[in-house]
PDB file of C-alpha atoms in Angstrom:
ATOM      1  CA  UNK A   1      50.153   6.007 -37.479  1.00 50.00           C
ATOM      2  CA  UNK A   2      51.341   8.037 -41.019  1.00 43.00           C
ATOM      3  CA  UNK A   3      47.735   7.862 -42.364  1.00 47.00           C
ATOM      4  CA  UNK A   4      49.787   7.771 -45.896  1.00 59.00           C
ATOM      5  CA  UNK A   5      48.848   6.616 -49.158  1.00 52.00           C
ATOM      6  CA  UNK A   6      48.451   3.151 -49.493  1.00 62.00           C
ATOM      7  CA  UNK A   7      49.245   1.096 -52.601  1.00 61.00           C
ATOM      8  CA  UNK A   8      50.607  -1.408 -53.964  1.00 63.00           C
ATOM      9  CA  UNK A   9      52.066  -2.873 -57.586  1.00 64.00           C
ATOM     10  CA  UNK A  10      53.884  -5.946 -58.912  1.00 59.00           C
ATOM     11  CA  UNK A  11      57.727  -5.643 -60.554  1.00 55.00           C
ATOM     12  CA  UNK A  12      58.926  -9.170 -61.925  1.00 59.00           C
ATOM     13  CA  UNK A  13      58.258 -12.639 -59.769  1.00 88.00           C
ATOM     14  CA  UNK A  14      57.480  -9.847 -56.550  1.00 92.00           C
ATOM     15  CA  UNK A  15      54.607  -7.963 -54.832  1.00 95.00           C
ATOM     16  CA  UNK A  16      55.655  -4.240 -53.679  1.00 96.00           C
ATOM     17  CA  UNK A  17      53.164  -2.740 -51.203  1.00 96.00           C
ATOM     18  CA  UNK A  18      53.278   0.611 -49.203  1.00 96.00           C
ATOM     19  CA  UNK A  19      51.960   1.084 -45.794  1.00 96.00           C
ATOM     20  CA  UNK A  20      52.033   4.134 -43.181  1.00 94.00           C
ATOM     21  CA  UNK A  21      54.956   5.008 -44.825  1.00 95.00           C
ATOM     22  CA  UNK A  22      57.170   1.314 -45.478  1.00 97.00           C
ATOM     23  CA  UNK A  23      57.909  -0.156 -48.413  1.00 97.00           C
ATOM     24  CA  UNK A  24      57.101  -3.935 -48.347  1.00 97.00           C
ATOM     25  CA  UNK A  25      58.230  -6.051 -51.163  1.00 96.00           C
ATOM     26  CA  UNK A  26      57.110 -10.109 -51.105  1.00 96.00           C
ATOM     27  CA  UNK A  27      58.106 -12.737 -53.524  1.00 94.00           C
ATOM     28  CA  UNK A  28      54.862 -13.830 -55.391  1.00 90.00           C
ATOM     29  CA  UNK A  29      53.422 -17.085 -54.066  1.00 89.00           C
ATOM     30  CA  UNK A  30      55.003 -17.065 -50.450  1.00 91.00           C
ATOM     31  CA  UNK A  31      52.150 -15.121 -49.110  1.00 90.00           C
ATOM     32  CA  UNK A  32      48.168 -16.537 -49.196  1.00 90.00           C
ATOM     33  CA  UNK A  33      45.675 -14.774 -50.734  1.00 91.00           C
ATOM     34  CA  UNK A  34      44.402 -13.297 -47.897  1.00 93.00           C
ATOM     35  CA  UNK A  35      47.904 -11.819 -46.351  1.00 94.00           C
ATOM     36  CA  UNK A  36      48.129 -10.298 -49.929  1.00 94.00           C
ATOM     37  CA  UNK A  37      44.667  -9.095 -50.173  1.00 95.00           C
ATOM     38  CA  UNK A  38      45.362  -7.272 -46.341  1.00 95.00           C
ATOM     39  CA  UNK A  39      48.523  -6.016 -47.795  1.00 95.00           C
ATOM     40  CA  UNK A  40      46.823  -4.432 -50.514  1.00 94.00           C
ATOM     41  CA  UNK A  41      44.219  -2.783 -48.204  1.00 95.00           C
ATOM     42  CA  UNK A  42      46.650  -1.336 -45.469  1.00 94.00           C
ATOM     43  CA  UNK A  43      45.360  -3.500 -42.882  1.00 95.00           C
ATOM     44  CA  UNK A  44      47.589  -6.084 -42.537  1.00 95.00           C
ATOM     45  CA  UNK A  45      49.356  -6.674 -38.937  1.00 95.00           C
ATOM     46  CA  UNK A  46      47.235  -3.310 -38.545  1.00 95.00           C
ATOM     47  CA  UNK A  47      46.742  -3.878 -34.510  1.00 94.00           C
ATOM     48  CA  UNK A  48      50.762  -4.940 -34.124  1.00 95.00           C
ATOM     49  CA  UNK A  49      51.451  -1.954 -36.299  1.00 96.00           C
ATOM     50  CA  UNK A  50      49.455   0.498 -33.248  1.00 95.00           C
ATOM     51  CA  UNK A  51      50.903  -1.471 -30.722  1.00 96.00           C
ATOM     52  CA  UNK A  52      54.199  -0.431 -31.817  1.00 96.00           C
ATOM     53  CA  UNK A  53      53.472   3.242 -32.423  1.00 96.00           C
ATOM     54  CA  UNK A  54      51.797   3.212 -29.003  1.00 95.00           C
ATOM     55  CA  UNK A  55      54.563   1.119 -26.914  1.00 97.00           C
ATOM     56  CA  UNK A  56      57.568   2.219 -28.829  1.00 98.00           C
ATOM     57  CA  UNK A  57      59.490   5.577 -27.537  1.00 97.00           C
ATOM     58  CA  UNK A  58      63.070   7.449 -28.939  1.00 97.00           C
ATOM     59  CA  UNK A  59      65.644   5.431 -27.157  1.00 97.00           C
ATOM     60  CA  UNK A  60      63.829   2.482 -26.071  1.00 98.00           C
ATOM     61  CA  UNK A  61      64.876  -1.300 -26.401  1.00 98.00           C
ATOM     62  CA  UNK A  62      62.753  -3.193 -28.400  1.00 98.00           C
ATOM     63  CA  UNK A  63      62.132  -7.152 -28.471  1.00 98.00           C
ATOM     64  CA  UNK A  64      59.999  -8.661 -31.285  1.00 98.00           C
ATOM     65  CA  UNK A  65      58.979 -12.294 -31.139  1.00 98.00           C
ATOM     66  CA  UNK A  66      57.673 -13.084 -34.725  1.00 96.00           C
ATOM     67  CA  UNK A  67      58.794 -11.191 -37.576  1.00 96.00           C
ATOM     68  CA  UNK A  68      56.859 -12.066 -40.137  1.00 95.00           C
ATOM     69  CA  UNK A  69      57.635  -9.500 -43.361  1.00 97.00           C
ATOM     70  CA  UNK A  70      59.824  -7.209 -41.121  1.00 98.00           C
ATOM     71  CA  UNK A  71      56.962  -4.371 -40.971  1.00 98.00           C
ATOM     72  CA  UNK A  72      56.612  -3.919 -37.535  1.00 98.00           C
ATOM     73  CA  UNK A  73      60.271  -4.361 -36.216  1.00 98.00           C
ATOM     74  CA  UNK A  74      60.486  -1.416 -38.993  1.00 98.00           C
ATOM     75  CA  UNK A  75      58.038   0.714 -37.632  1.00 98.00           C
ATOM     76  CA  UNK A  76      59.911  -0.166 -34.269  1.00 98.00           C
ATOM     77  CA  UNK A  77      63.046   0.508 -35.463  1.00 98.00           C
ATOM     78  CA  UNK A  78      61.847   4.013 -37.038  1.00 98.00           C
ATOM     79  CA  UNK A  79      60.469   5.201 -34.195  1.00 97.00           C
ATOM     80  CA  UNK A  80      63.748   4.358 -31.529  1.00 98.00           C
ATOM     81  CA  UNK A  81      66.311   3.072 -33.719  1.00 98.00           C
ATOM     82  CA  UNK A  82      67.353   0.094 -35.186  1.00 98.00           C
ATOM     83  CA  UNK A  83      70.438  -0.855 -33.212  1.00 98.00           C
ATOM     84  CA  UNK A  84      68.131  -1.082 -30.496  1.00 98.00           C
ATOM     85  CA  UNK A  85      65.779  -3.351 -32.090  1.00 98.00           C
ATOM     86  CA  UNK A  86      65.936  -7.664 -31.859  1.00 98.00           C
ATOM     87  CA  UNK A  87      63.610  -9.465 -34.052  1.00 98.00           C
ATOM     88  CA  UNK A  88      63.709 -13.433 -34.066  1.00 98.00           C
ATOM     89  CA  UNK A  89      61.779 -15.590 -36.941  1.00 97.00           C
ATOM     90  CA  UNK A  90      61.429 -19.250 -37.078  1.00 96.00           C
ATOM     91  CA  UNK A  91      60.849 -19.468 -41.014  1.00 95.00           C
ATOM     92  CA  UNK A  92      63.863 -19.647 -42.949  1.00 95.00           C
ATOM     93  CA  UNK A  93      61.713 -18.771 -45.942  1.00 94.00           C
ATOM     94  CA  UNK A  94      61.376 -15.215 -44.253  1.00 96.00           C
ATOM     95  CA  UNK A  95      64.828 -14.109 -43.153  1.00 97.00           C
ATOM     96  CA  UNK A  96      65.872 -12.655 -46.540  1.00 97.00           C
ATOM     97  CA  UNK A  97      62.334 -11.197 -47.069  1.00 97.00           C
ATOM     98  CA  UNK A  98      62.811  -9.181 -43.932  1.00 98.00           C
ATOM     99  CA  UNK A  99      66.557  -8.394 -44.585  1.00 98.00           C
ATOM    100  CA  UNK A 100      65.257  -6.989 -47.857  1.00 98.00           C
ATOM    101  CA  UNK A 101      62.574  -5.036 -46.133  1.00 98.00           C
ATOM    102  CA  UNK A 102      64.536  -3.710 -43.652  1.00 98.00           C
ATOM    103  CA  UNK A 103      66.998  -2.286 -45.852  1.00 98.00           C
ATOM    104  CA  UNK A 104      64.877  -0.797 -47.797  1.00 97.00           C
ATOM    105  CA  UNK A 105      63.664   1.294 -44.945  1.00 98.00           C
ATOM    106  CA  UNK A 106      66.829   1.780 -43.814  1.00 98.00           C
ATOM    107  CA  UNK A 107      66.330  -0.084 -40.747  1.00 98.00           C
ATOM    108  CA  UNK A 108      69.372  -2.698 -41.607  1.00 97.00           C
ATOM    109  CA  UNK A 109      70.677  -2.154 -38.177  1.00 98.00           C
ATOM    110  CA  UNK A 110      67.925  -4.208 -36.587  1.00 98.00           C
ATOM    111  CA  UNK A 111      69.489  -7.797 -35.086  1.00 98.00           C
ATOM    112  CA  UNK A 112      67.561 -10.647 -36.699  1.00 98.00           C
ATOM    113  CA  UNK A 113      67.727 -13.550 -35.231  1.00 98.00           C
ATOM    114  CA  UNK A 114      66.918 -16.977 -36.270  1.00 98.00           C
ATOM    115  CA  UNK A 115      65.332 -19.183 -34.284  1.00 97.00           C
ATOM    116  CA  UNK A 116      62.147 -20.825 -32.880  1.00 96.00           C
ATOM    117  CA  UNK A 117      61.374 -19.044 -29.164  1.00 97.00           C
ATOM    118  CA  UNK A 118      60.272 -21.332 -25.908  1.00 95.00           C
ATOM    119  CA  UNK A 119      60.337 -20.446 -22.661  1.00 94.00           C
ATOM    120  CA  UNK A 120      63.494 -22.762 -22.116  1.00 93.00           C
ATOM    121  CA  UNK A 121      66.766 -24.458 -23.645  1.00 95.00           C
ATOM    122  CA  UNK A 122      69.804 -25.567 -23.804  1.00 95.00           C
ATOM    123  CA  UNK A 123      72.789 -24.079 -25.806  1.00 94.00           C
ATOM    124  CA  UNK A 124      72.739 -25.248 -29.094  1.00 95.00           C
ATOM    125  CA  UNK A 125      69.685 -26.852 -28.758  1.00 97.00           C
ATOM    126  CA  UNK A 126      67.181 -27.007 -32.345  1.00 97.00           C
ATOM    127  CA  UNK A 127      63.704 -28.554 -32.372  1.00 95.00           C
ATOM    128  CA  UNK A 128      61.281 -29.557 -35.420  1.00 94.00           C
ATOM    129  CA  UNK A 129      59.118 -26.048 -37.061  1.00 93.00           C
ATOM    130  CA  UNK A 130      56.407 -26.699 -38.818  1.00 91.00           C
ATOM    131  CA  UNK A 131      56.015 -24.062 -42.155  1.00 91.00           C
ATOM    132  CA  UNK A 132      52.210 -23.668 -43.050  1.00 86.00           C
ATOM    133  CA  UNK A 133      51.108 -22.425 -46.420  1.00 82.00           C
ATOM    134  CA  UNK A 134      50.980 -18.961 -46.478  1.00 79.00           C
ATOM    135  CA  UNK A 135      53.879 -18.406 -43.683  1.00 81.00           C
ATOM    136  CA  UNK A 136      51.227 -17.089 -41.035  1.00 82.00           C
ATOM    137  CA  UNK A 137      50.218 -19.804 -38.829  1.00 80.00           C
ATOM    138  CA  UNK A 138      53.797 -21.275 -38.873  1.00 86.00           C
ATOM    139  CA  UNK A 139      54.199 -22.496 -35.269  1.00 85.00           C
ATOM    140  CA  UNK A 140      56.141 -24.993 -32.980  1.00 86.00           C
ATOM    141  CA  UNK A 141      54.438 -28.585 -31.749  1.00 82.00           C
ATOM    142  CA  UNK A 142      52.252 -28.880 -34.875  1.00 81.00           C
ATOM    143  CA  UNK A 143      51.819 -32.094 -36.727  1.00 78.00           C
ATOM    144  CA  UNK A 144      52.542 -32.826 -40.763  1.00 75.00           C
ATOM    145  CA  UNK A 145      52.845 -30.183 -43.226  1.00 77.00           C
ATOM    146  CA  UNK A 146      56.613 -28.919 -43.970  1.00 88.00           C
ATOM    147  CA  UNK A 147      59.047 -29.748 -40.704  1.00 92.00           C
ATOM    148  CA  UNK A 148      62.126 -27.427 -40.543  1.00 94.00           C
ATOM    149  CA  UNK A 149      65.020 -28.088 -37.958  1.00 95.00           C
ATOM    150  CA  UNK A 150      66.090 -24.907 -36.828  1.00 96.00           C
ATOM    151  CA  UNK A 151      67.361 -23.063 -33.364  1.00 97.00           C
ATOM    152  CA  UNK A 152      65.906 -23.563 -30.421  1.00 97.00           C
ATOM    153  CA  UNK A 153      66.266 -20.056 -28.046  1.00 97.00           C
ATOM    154  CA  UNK A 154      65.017 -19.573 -24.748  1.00 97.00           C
ATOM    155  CA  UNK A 155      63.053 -16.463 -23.577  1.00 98.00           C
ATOM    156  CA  UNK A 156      64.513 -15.983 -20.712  1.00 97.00           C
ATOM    157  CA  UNK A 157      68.158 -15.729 -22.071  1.00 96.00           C
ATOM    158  CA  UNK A 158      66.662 -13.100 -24.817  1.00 97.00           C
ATOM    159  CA  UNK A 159      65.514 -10.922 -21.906  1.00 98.00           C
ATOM    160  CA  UNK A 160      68.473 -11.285 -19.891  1.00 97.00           C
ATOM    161  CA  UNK A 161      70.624 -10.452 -22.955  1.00 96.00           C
ATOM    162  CA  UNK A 162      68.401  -7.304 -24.372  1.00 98.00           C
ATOM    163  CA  UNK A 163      66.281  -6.151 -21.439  1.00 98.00           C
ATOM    164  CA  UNK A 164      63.892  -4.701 -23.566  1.00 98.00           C
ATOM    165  CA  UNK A 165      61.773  -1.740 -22.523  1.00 98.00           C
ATOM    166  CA  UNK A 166      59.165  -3.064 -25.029  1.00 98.00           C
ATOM    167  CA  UNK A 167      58.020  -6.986 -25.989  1.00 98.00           C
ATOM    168  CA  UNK A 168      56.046  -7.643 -28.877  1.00 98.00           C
ATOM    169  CA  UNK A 169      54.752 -10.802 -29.900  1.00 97.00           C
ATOM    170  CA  UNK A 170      53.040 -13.168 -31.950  1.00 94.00           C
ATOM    171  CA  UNK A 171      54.484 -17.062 -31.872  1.00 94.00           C
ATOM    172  CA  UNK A 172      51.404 -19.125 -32.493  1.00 91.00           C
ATOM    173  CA  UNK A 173      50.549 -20.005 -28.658  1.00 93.00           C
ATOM    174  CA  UNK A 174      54.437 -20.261 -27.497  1.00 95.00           C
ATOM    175  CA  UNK A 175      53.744 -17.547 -25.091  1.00 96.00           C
ATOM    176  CA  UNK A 176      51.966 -19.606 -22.944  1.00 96.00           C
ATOM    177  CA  UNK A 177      55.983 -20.909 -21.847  1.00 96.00           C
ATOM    178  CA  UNK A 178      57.279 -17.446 -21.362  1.00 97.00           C
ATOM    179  CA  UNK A 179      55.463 -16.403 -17.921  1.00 97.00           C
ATOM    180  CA  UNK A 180      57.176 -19.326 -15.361  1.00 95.00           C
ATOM    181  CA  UNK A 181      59.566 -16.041 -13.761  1.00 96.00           C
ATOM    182  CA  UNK A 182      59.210 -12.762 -13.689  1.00 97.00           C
ATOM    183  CA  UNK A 183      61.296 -11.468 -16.703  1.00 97.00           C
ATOM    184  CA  UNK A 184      64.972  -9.598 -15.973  1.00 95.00           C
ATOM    185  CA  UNK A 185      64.139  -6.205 -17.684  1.00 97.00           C
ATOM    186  CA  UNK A 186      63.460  -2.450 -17.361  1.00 97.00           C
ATOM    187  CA  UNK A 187      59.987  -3.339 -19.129  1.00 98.00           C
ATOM    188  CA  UNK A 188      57.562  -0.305 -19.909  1.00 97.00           C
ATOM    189  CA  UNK A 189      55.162  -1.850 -22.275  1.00 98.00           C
ATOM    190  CA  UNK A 190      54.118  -5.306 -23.991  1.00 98.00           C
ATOM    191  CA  UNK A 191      51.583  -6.415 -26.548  1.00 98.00           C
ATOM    192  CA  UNK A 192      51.018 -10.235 -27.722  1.00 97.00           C
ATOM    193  CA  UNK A 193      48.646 -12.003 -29.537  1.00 95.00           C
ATOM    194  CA  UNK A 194      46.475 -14.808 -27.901  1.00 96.00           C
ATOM    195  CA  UNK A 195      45.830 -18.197 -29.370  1.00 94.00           C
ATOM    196  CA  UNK A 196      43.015 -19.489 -27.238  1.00 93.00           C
ATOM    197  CA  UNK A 197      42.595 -22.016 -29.977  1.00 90.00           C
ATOM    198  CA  UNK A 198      46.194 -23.832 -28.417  1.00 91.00           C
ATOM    199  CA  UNK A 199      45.384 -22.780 -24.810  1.00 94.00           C
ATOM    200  CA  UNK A 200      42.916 -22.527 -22.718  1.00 95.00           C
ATOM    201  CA  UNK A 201      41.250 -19.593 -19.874  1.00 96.00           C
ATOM    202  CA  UNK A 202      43.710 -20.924 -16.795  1.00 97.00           C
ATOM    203  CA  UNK A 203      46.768 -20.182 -19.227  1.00 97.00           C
ATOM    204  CA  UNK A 204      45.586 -16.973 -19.868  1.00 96.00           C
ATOM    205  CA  UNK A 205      45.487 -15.763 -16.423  1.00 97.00           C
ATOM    206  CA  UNK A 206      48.419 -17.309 -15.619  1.00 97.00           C
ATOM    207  CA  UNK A 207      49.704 -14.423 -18.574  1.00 97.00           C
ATOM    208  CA  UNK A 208      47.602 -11.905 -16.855  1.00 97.00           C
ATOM    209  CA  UNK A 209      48.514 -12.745 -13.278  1.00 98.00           C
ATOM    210  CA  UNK A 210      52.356 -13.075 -14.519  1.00 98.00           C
ATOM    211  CA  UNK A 211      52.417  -9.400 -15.519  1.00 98.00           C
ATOM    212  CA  UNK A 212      50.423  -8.216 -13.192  1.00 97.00           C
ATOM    213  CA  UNK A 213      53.515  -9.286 -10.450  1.00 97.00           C
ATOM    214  CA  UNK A 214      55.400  -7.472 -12.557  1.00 97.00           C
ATOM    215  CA  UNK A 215      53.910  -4.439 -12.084  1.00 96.00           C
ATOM    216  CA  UNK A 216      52.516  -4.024 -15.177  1.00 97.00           C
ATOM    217  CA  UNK A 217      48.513  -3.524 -15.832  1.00 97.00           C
ATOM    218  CA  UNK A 218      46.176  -3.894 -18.312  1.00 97.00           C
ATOM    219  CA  UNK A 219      46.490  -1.403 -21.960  1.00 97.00           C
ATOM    220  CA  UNK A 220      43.355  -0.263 -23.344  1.00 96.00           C
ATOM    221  CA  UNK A 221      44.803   1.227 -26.035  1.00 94.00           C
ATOM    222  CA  UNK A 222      47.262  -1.285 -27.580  1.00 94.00           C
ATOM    223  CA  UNK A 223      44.579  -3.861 -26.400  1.00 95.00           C
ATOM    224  CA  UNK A 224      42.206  -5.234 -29.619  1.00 90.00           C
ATOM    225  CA  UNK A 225      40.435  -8.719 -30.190  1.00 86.00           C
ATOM    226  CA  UNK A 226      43.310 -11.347 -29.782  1.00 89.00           C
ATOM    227  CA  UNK A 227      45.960  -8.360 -29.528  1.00 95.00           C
ATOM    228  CA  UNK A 228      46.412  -8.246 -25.507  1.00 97.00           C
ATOM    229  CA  UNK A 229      48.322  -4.848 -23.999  1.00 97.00           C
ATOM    230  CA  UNK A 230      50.039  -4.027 -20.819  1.00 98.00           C
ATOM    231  CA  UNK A 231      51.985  -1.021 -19.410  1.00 97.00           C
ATOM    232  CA  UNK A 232      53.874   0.001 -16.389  1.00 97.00           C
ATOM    233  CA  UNK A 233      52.219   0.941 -13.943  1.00 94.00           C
ATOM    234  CA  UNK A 234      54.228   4.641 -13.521  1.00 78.00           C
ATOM    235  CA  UNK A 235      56.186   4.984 -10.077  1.00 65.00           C
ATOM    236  CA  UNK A 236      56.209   1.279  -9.080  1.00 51.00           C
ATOM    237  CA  UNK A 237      60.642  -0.210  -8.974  1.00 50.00           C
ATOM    238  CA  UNK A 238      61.315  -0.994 -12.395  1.00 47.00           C
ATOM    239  CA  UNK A 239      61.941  -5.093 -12.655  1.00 46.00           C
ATOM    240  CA  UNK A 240      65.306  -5.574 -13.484  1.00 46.00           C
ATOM    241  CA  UNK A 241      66.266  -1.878 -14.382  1.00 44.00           C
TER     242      UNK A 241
END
């Protein structure tokens, strides 16, 4: 990473932050205390944000599952470029967050996409989001709270439609859907976050197994606490290149 200044300031009803070198500006009160408190310290999404400046090369294809505030499909887009960068969301309440912090950065060429991901379904298709307080944690198949309607996309179709060299992720557990078929791309590295708390050991071999037909292998270096890593294993057929 930049190793830049960190800091961070608040102009009107926003929050401005600056970290390795983005400019991050969130309207007061969507984020909790804690997500601002990270913000303010330079760690927040600080594994994602390695991830990406491990994974992500000049010219590569980029998928991001999970938006969030836009920071790492800008880091992303800065280091290939943002035409080559999709990033979906779920959370309404986020898309012109991230538009806003994308421009600033001048990464407004990155596609963002709205919609909630599963591993299948049908054109058209929308399903019930639940928003939590806070926007992290916002996931699908949770009970109460704030239910949005919104778009429905499968996985598959994304990959199929992008062929990413590089998938990040962090959906709240919908991963677990995304590893039925070997995915349709020229795929050279991937980092997601686990939620053991929505599934359990078998599910996360079934990940680990998935990739490994793939012939991708286990990342020590993206790899941290819930943040799992893999990489091509160099010289094995590319899937789907």
């Amino acid at each position: 990473m930049t190793g830049d200044m960190q800091h961070s300031g608040r102009v009107g009803d926003t929050l401005a932050f600056h970290i390795n070198g983005v400019d991050l500006v969130v309207p007061a009160g969507l984020a909790s205390a804690e997500i601002v408190e990270k913000l303010r310290a330079g760690s927040y999404e600080a594994d994602e944000a390695r991830a990406a400046d491990r994974c992500v090369k000049s010219g590569f294809r980029v998928l991001e599952l999970g938006t969030g505030l836009g920071y790492v499909a800008t880091l992303a887009a800065q280091r290939t470029a943002p035409e080559h960068v999709l990033s979906v969301e779920a959370n309404p309440d986020l898309l012109p967050v991230i538009e806003g912090n994308l421009s600033r950065n001048g990464c407004s060429g990155v596609s963002l996409l709205h919609g909630a991901v599963a591993g299948q379904a049908e054109e058209d298709e929308t399903v019930c989001f639940h928003i939590s307080e806070g926007f992290t944690g916002s996931r699908l198949g949770a009970r109460g709270g704030r239910q949005v309607e919104v778009p429905l996309i499968g996985f598959h179709d994304l990959i199929r439609a992008h062929r990413p060299h590089v998938v990040l992720m962090d959906v709240e557990g919908a991963e677990a859907g995304f590893f039925d078929r070997p995915w349709k791309c020229p795929l050279r590295f991937c980092a997601m976050e686990l939620h053991p708390r929505q599934y359990g050991p078998a599910t996360i071999k079934k990940i680990v197994d998935a990739m490994s037909a793939m012939g991708m292998t286990y990342d020590p270096v993206v790899s941290s606490r819930k943040i799992l890593g893999f990489r091509k294993v160099w010289g094995e057929a590319d899937t789907g290149a």
